[in-house]
């Protein structure tokens, strides 16, 4: 009963945030500043680490996968592997894990601390809409960060794949791009973008919602963060499953 | 600080947005999202192995895909394929559409165009989709091999059964071989080893002894025949025998024949000379003819040069 109530509460909050995204009042100079700062902390600050992870992970995955493909004699499936698995599945999954570990936890803690310190009450006292000023810019930032960082990850992995493919198969640049293009599908790319946006929405919305559930006590902060992160992880799994169902069924 | 953050965020968003848009646009362009697409309809008796999105290939290159499948009132499956403008030259009136089902990999529709110069396929035409079933072809080809393998296995099974059977052929051969080897190691004579029965060997020895006695008797008979032949030789070849007398008669006859031969030679010579004489007479006749002809020619020449008939008198100087 409690779980159902919590789920419904989360969904209701998600609906409210989603509608606020299309509300013109959301987009003012104050929310823009919040958005820029949040985007900076979520995407730009993480970029050196993210690029390194993408390069190392891409080399590792590409090297292993290409070697297996070569041993099995399934060279024709190189493009499908890269576009169907690395780009559309692996890139968003690694990105969402990194963002959830770094930004979701931070957002959850930040909102919980603001709740404990009554900063949220103060803002409301000054008739500042929390949804427009605090939540929507963070959620928009999360959505765009997911899309952008996933694209960067995919580009890095595909670039590394060109080098690895050249070393293992002796594939040229033209042949490599032709292979990718033959395997690429606009529908898959659209699904990927929607999936990334959905990931971004939930990995920021859920921590905000759980941060708001913190009480006046400081001890409620870690509890809020813990519950929020577990829920974020479950949301990631559910979205991943749903996107796979949409793509393959 | 705020400006710096804004600049970094702006730069990042701009670069990544350009990259994303460029990538999507390029993929869309290469996927012929912006080009004119022609739709053709194929017919098939079955919709098995046909799916929406299935590739349409020419010479291994994908040129289009199946856009929709529909079952009409006559129970015929209508397949709509979409071909971009740049590949439209591959679809001609003589094009054949084959459903290719490889053993490994996804099925696809293969277009075979024998003459690219033929007129384009009309969008209203509904060519039939034929089926190429690789799996069944392979099974059909493998069937004789499987049958042979079955026979080989049956033979191997038979041999194995015979090996298992103590009274079987293989074990019998092995037993007899073993017996033979044992005999080789025990018996003295080869004959005894081969036959193995002492009574039979005695019978063979008895037979050989009798053959030896028969041979001695035959020798005696032949000696007597030789003596009789010696007497016959005396009567035939002795000084007063038949053959010397016959030889003398022949010698006398030969002498007489030699004399007759000489006479015949003389007669032949006379005949040859007569023939030569005849030849000489013929030559003499020819010479006379030639002489007469020469005299006649001379007379004619004189007549021509001295016309006696018109001036019978010749005036002497």
PDB file of N, CA and C in Angstrom, chain B residues 129-200:
ATOM      1  N   UNK B 129       6.565 -12.968 -56.832  1.00  0.00           N
ATOM      2  CA  UNK B 129       7.780 -13.208 -56.031  1.00  0.00           C
ATOM      3  C   UNK B 129       8.014 -14.712 -55.974  1.00  0.00           C
ATOM      4  N   UNK B 130       9.132 -15.156 -56.551  1.00  0.00           N
ATOM      5  CA  UNK B 130       9.464 -16.582 -56.481  1.00  0.00           C
ATOM      6  C   UNK B 130      10.326 -16.833 -55.254  1.00  0.00           C
ATOM      7  N   UNK B 131      10.478 -18.093 -54.935  1.00  0.00           N
ATOM      8  CA  UNK B 131      11.137 -18.426 -53.668  1.00  0.00           C
ATOM      9  C   UNK B 131      12.399 -19.235 -53.923  1.00  0.00           C
ATOM     10  N   UNK B 132      13.465 -18.869 -53.262  1.00  0.00           N
ATOM     11  CA  UNK B 132      14.703 -19.647 -53.314  1.00  0.00           C
ATOM     12  C   UNK B 132      14.972 -20.145 -51.919  1.00  0.00           C
ATOM     13  N   UNK B 133      14.837 -21.441 -51.753  1.00  0.00           N
ATOM     14  CA  UNK B 133      14.944 -21.995 -50.408  1.00  0.00           C
ATOM     15  C   UNK B 133      16.281 -22.702 -50.233  1.00  0.00           C
ATOM     16  N   UNK B 134      17.229 -21.998 -49.695  1.00  0.00           N
ATOM     17  CA  UNK B 134      18.580 -22.552 -49.517  1.00  0.00           C
ATOM     18  C   UNK B 134      18.589 -23.777 -48.612  1.00  0.00           C
ATOM     19  N   UNK B 135      17.770 -23.725 -47.569  1.00  0.00           N
ATOM     20  CA  UNK B 135      17.794 -24.828 -46.593  1.00  0.00           C
ATOM     21  C   UNK B 135      17.343 -26.118 -47.264  1.00  0.00           C
ATOM     22  N   UNK B 136      16.217 -26.027 -48.022  1.00  0.00           N
ATOM     23  CA  UNK B 136      15.729 -27.232 -48.686  1.00  0.00           C
ATOM     24  C   UNK B 136      16.693 -27.718 -49.751  1.00  0.00           C
ATOM     25  N   UNK B 137      17.340 -26.753 -50.451  1.00  0.00           N
ATOM     26  CA  UNK B 137      18.329 -27.137 -51.464  1.00  0.00           C
ATOM     27  C   UNK B 137      19.467 -27.925 -50.822  1.00  0.00           C
ATOM     28  N   UNK B 138      19.927 -27.427 -49.695  1.00  0.00           N
ATOM     29  CA  UNK B 138      21.036 -28.088 -48.997  1.00  0.00           C
ATOM     30  C   UNK B 138      20.600 -29.477 -48.530  1.00  0.00           C
ATOM     31  N   UNK B 139      19.364 -29.555 -48.014  1.00  0.00           N
ATOM     32  CA  UNK B 139      18.873 -30.859 -47.540  1.00  0.00           C
ATOM     33  C   UNK B 139      18.786 -31.822 -48.720  1.00  0.00           C
ATOM     34  N   UNK B 140      18.298 -31.304 -49.872  1.00  0.00           N
ATOM     35  CA  UNK B 140      18.167 -32.155 -51.056  1.00  0.00           C
ATOM     36  C   UNK B 140      19.538 -32.669 -51.496  1.00  0.00           C
ATOM     37  N   UNK B 141      20.526 -31.779 -51.480  1.00  0.00           N
ATOM     38  CA  UNK B 141      21.881 -32.188 -51.885  1.00  0.00           C
ATOM     39  C   UNK B 141      22.509 -33.148 -50.879  1.00  0.00           C
ATOM     40  N   UNK B 142      22.167 -32.926 -49.625  1.00  0.00           N
ATOM     41  CA  UNK B 142      22.801 -33.749 -48.582  1.00  0.00           C
ATOM     42  C   UNK B 142      22.156 -35.135 -48.467  1.00  0.00           C
ATOM     43  N   UNK B 143      20.954 -35.297 -49.077  1.00  0.00           N
ATOM     44  CA  UNK B 143      20.211 -36.550 -48.920  1.00  0.00           C
ATOM     45  C   UNK B 143      21.014 -37.768 -49.378  1.00  0.00           C
ATOM     46  N   UNK B 144      21.602 -37.764 -50.604  1.00  0.00           N
ATOM     47  CA  UNK B 144      22.389 -38.939 -51.024  1.00  0.00           C
ATOM     48  C   UNK B 144      23.569 -39.207 -50.095  1.00  0.00           C
ATOM     49  N   UNK B 145      24.185 -38.140 -49.614  1.00  0.00           N
ATOM     50  CA  UNK B 145      25.340 -38.309 -48.712  1.00  0.00           C
ATOM     51  C   UNK B 145      24.875 -38.974 -47.413  1.00  0.00           C
ATOM     52  N   UNK B 146      23.722 -38.532 -46.943  1.00  0.00           N
ATOM     53  CA  UNK B 146      23.187 -39.112 -45.700  1.00  0.00           C
ATOM     54  C   UNK B 146      22.864 -40.592 -45.913  1.00  0.00           C
ATOM     55  N   UNK B 147      22.287 -40.902 -47.099  1.00  0.00           N
ATOM     56  CA  UNK B 147      21.951 -42.305 -47.380  1.00  0.00           C
ATOM     57  C   UNK B 147      23.218 -43.163 -47.407  1.00  0.00           C
ATOM     58  N   UNK B 148      24.273 -42.627 -48.060  1.00  0.00           N
ATOM     59  CA  UNK B 148      25.543 -43.363 -48.096  1.00  0.00           C
ATOM     60  C   UNK B 148      26.080 -43.566 -46.680  1.00  0.00           C
ATOM     61  N   UNK B 149      26.014 -42.485 -45.906  1.00  0.00           N
ATOM     62  CA  UNK B 149      26.500 -42.573 -44.525  1.00  0.00           C
ATOM     63  C   UNK B 149      25.707 -43.623 -43.750  1.00  0.00           C
ATOM     64  N   UNK B 150      24.394 -43.690 -44.038  1.00  0.00           N
ATOM     65  CA  UNK B 150      23.549 -44.696 -43.386  1.00  0.00           C
ATOM     66  C   UNK B 150      24.019 -46.103 -43.727  1.00  0.00           C
ATOM     67  N   UNK B 151      24.301 -46.288 -45.029  1.00  0.00           N
ATOM     68  CA  UNK B 151      24.760 -47.618 -45.457  1.00  0.00           C
ATOM     69  C   UNK B 151      26.093 -47.975 -44.787  1.00  0.00           C
ATOM     70  N   UNK B 152      26.979 -46.992 -44.760  1.00  0.00           N
ATOM     71  CA  UNK B 152      28.291 -47.230 -44.128  1.00  0.00           C
ATOM     72  C   UNK B 152      28.103 -47.598 -42.655  1.00  0.00           C
ATOM     73  N   UNK B 153      27.209 -46.867 -42.014  1.00  0.00           N
ATOM     74  CA  UNK B 153      26.957 -47.134 -40.592  1.00  0.00           C
ATOM     75  C   UNK B 153      26.369 -48.535 -40.409  1.00  0.00           C
ATOM     76  N   UNK B 154      25.464 -48.915 -41.354  1.00  0.00           N
ATOM     77  CA  UNK B 154      24.864 -50.248 -41.262  1.00  0.00           C
ATOM     78  C   UNK B 154      25.942 -51.324 -41.418  1.00  0.00           C
ATOM     79  N   UNK B 155      26.866 -51.071 -42.372  1.00  0.00           N
ATOM     80  CA  UNK B 155      27.961 -52.032 -42.570  1.00  0.00           C
ATOM     81  C   UNK B 155      28.842 -52.132 -41.321  1.00  0.00           C
ATOM     82  N   UNK B 156      29.147 -50.970 -40.781  1.00  0.00           N
ATOM     83  CA  UNK B 156      29.993 -50.949 -39.568  1.00  0.00           C
ATOM     84  C   UNK B 156      29.280 -51.694 -38.437  1.00  0.00           C
ATOM     85  N   UNK B 157      27.957 -51.475 -38.371  1.00  0.00           N
ATOM     86  CA  UNK B 157      27.169 -52.137 -37.339  1.00  0.00           C
ATOM     87  C   UNK B 157      27.216 -53.657 -37.536  1.00  0.00           C
ATOM     88  N   UNK B 158      27.096 -54.069 -38.827  1.00  0.00           N
ATOM     89  CA  UNK B 158      27.155 -55.503 -39.144  1.00  0.00           C
ATOM     90  C   UNK B 158      28.489 -56.113 -38.744  1.00  0.00           C
ATOM     91  N   UNK B 159      29.557 -55.394 -39.075  1.00  0.00           N
ATOM     92  CA  UNK B 159      30.904 -55.884 -38.726  1.00  0.00           C
ATOM     93  C   UNK B 159      31.045 -55.983 -37.214  1.00  0.00           C
ATOM     94  N   UNK B 160      30.550 -54.941 -36.543  1.00  0.00           N
ATOM     95  CA  UNK B 160      30.627 -54.948 -35.077  1.00  0.00           C
ATOM     96  C   UNK B 160      29.844 -56.128 -34.489  1.00  0.00           C
ATOM     97  N   UNK B 161      28.652 -56.390 -35.105  1.00  0.00           N
ATOM     98  CA  UNK B 161      27.839 -57.505 -34.624  1.00  0.00           C
ATOM     99  C   UNK B 161      28.566 -58.829 -34.833  1.00  0.00           C
ATOM    100  N   UNK B 162      29.227 -58.937 -35.997  1.00  0.00           N
ATOM    101  CA  UNK B 162      29.962 -60.171 -36.274  1.00  0.00           C
ATOM    102  C   UNK B 162      31.146 -60.329 -35.314  1.00  0.00           C
ATOM    103  N   UNK B 163      31.730 -59.203 -34.965  1.00  0.00           N
ATOM    104  CA  UNK B 163      32.834 -59.268 -33.997  1.00  0.00           C
ATOM    105  C   UNK B 163      32.323 -59.733 -32.630  1.00  0.00           C
ATOM    106  N   UNK B 164      31.109 -59.239 -32.316  1.00  0.00           N
ATOM    107  CA  UNK B 164      30.530 -59.629 -31.029  1.00  0.00           C
ATOM    108  C   UNK B 164      30.126 -61.105 -31.012  1.00  0.00           C
ATOM    109  N   UNK B 165      29.702 -61.612 -32.191  1.00  0.00           N
ATOM    110  CA  UNK B 165      29.202 -62.982 -32.253  1.00  0.00           C
ATOM    111  C   UNK B 165      30.375 -63.975 -32.232  1.00  0.00           C
ATOM    112  N   UNK B 166      30.434 -64.885 -31.231  1.00  0.00           N
ATOM    113  CA  UNK B 166      31.562 -65.835 -31.160  1.00  0.00           C
ATOM    114  C   UNK B 166      31.583 -66.797 -32.358  1.00  0.00           C
ATOM    115  N   UNK B 167      30.396 -67.047 -32.964  1.00  0.00           N
ATOM    116  CA  UNK B 167      30.329 -67.946 -34.120  1.00  0.00           C
ATOM    117  C   UNK B 167      30.358 -67.171 -35.432  1.00  0.00           C
ATOM    118  N   UNK B 168      30.592 -65.880 -35.355  1.00  0.00           N
ATOM    119  CA  UNK B 168      30.575 -65.049 -36.555  1.00  0.00           C
ATOM    120  C   UNK B 168      31.792 -65.291 -37.441  1.00  0.00           C
ATOM    121  N   UNK B 169      31.704 -64.711 -38.674  1.00  0.00           N
ATOM    122  CA  UNK B 169      32.761 -64.933 -39.670  1.00  0.00           C
ATOM    123  C   UNK B 169      34.122 -64.460 -39.190  1.00  0.00           C
ATOM    124  N   UNK B 170      34.121 -63.284 -38.601  1.00  0.00           N
ATOM    125  CA  UNK B 170      35.408 -62.688 -38.196  1.00  0.00           C
ATOM    126  C   UNK B 170      36.091 -63.554 -37.139  1.00  0.00           C
ATOM    127  N   UNK B 171      35.289 -63.945 -36.164  1.00  0.00           N
ATOM    128  CA  UNK B 171      35.877 -64.774 -35.107  1.00  0.00           C
ATOM    129  C   UNK B 171      36.308 -66.141 -35.641  1.00  0.00           C
ATOM    130  N   UNK B 172      35.527 -66.660 -36.645  1.00  0.00           N
ATOM    131  CA  UNK B 172      35.894 -67.964 -37.235  1.00  0.00           C
ATOM    132  C   UNK B 172      37.234 -67.849 -37.960  1.00  0.00           C
ATOM    133  N   UNK B 173      37.392 -66.751 -38.723  1.00  0.00           N
ATOM    134  CA  UNK B 173      38.660 -66.531 -39.442  1.00  0.00           C
ATOM    135  C   UNK B 173      39.812 -66.439 -38.452  1.00  0.00           C
ATOM    136  N   UNK B 174      39.555 -65.704 -37.365  1.00  0.00           N
ATOM    137  CA  UNK B 174      40.616 -65.540 -36.362  1.00  0.00           C
ATOM    138  C   UNK B 174      40.987 -66.893 -35.735  1.00  0.00           C
ATOM    139  N   UNK B 175      39.941 -67.699 -35.468  1.00  0.00           N
ATOM    140  CA  UNK B 175      40.211 -69.017 -34.863  1.00  0.00           C
ATOM    141  C   UNK B 175      41.030 -69.898 -35.806  1.00  0.00           C
ATOM    142  N   UNK B 176      40.629 -69.889 -37.104  1.00  0.00           N
ATOM    143  CA  UNK B 176      41.341 -70.743 -38.072  1.00  0.00           C
ATOM    144  C   UNK B 176      42.774 -70.263 -38.261  1.00  0.00           C
ATOM    145  N   UNK B 177      42.940 -68.958 -38.250  1.00  0.00           N
ATOM    146  CA  UNK B 177      44.295 -68.404 -38.358  1.00  0.00           C
ATOM    147  C   UNK B 177      45.143 -68.853 -37.176  1.00  0.00           C
ATOM    148  N   UNK B 178      44.504 -68.869 -36.029  1.00  0.00           N
ATOM    149  CA  UNK B 178      45.199 -69.283 -34.814  1.00  0.00           C
ATOM    150  C   UNK B 178      45.604 -70.767 -34.906  1.00  0.00           C
ATOM    151  N   UNK B 179      44.679 -71.584 -35.456  1.00  0.00           N
ATOM    152  CA  UNK B 179      44.965 -73.017 -35.618  1.00  0.00           C
ATOM    153  C   UNK B 179      46.133 -73.232 -36.576  1.00  0.00           C
ATOM    154  N   UNK B 180      46.085 -72.477 -37.679  1.00  0.00           N
ATOM    155  CA  UNK B 180      47.144 -72.605 -38.689  1.00  0.00           C
ATOM    156  C   UNK B 180      48.508 -72.243 -38.104  1.00  0.00           C
ATOM    157  N   UNK B 181      48.513 -71.153 -37.329  1.00  0.00           N
ATOM    158  CA  UNK B 181      49.774 -70.723 -36.711  1.00  0.00           C
ATOM    159  C   UNK B 181      50.264 -71.808 -35.742  1.00  0.00           C
ATOM    160  N   UNK B 182      49.304 -72.402 -35.030  1.00  0.00           N
ATOM    161  CA  UNK B 182      49.673 -73.453 -34.077  1.00  0.00           C
ATOM    162  C   UNK B 182      50.290 -74.658 -34.808  1.00  0.00           C
ATOM    163  N   UNK B 183      49.706 -74.991 -35.983  1.00  0.00           N
ATOM    164  CA  UNK B 183      50.243 -76.106 -36.765  1.00  0.00           C
ATOM    165  C   UNK B 183      51.650 -75.795 -37.265  1.00  0.00           C
ATOM    166  N   UNK B 184      51.811 -74.559 -37.706  1.00  0.00           N
ATOM    167  CA  UNK B 184      53.152 -74.149 -38.169  1.00  0.00           C
ATOM    168  C   UNK B 184      54.191 -74.370 -37.072  1.00  0.00           C
ATOM    169  N   UNK B 185      53.760 -74.126 -35.877  1.00  0.00           N
ATOM    170  CA  UNK B 185      54.725 -74.227 -34.781  1.00  0.00           C
ATOM    171  C   UNK B 185      54.962 -75.664 -34.315  1.00  0.00           C
ATOM    172  N   UNK B 186      54.016 -76.601 -34.649  1.00  0.00           N
ATOM    173  CA  UNK B 186      54.141 -77.970 -34.132  1.00  0.00           C
ATOM    174  C   UNK B 186      54.591 -78.988 -35.174  1.00  0.00           C
ATOM    175  N   UNK B 187      54.016 -79.004 -36.404  1.00  0.00           N
ATOM    176  CA  UNK B 187      54.220 -80.081 -37.376  1.00  0.00           C
ATOM    177  C   UNK B 187      55.566 -79.951 -38.092  1.00  0.00           C
ATOM    178  N   UNK B 188      56.012 -81.186 -38.638  1.00  0.00           N
ATOM    179  CA  UNK B 188      57.317 -81.244 -39.291  1.00  0.00           C
ATOM    180  C   UNK B 188      57.238 -80.886 -40.762  1.00  0.00           C
ATOM    181  N   UNK B 189      56.326 -81.586 -41.500  1.00  0.00           N
ATOM    182  CA  UNK B 189      56.271 -81.360 -42.941  1.00  0.00           C
ATOM    183  C   UNK B 189      55.199 -80.319 -43.279  1.00  0.00           C
ATOM    184  N   UNK B 190      55.434 -79.675 -44.427  1.00  0.00           N
ATOM    185  CA  UNK B 190      54.491 -78.651 -44.883  1.00  0.00           C
ATOM    186  C   UNK B 190      53.149 -79.287 -45.235  1.00  0.00           C
ATOM    187  N   UNK B 191      53.263 -80.551 -45.811  1.00  0.00           N
ATOM    188  CA  UNK B 191      52.038 -81.271 -46.196  1.00  0.00           C
ATOM    189  C   UNK B 191      51.193 -81.584 -44.959  1.00  0.00           C
ATOM    190  N   UNK B 192      51.835 -81.961 -43.926  1.00  0.00           N
ATOM    191  CA  UNK B 192      51.105 -82.269 -42.700  1.00  0.00           C
ATOM    192  C   UNK B 192      50.482 -81.003 -42.099  1.00  0.00           C
ATOM    193  N   UNK B 193      51.227 -79.908 -42.237  1.00  0.00           N
ATOM    194  CA  UNK B 193      50.701 -78.618 -41.722  1.00  0.00           C
ATOM    195  C   UNK B 193      49.466 -78.206 -42.501  1.00  0.00           C
ATOM    196  N   UNK B 194      49.584 -78.434 -43.844  1.00  0.00           N
ATOM    197  CA  UNK B 194      48.486 -77.970 -44.694  1.00  0.00           C
ATOM    198  C   UNK B 194      47.251 -78.826 -44.509  1.00  0.00           C
ATOM    199  N   UNK B 195      47.429 -80.144 -44.459  1.00  0.00           N
ATOM    200  CA  UNK B 195      46.265 -81.039 -44.401  1.00  0.00           C
ATOM    201  C   UNK B 195      45.863 -81.332 -42.959  1.00  0.00           C
ATOM    202  N   UNK B 196      46.824 -81.659 -42.178  1.00  0.00           N
ATOM    203  CA  UNK B 196      46.532 -81.878 -40.769  1.00  0.00           C
ATOM    204  C   UNK B 196      46.024 -83.281 -40.453  1.00  0.00           C
ATOM    205  N   UNK B 197      45.822 -84.185 -41.514  1.00  0.00           N
ATOM    206  CA  UNK B 197      45.292 -85.540 -41.275  1.00  0.00           C
ATOM    207  C   UNK B 197      46.363 -86.569 -41.644  1.00  0.00           C
ATOM    208  N   UNK B 198      46.904 -87.342 -40.723  1.00  0.00           N
ATOM    209  CA  UNK B 198      47.989 -88.314 -41.015  1.00  0.00           C
ATOM    210  C   UNK B 198      47.545 -89.407 -41.993  1.00  0.00           C
ATOM    211  N   UNK B 199      46.311 -89.874 -41.947  1.00  0.00           N
ATOM    212  CA  UNK B 199      45.813 -90.929 -42.853  1.00  0.00           C
ATOM    213  C   UNK B 199      45.855 -90.452 -44.292  1.00  0.00           C
ATOM    214  N   UNK B 200      45.433 -89.202 -44.488  1.00  0.00           N
ATOM    215  CA  UNK B 200      45.440 -88.633 -45.846  1.00  0.00           C
ATOM    216  C   UNK B 200      46.869 -88.559 -46.369  1.00  0.00           C
TER     217      UNK B 200
END
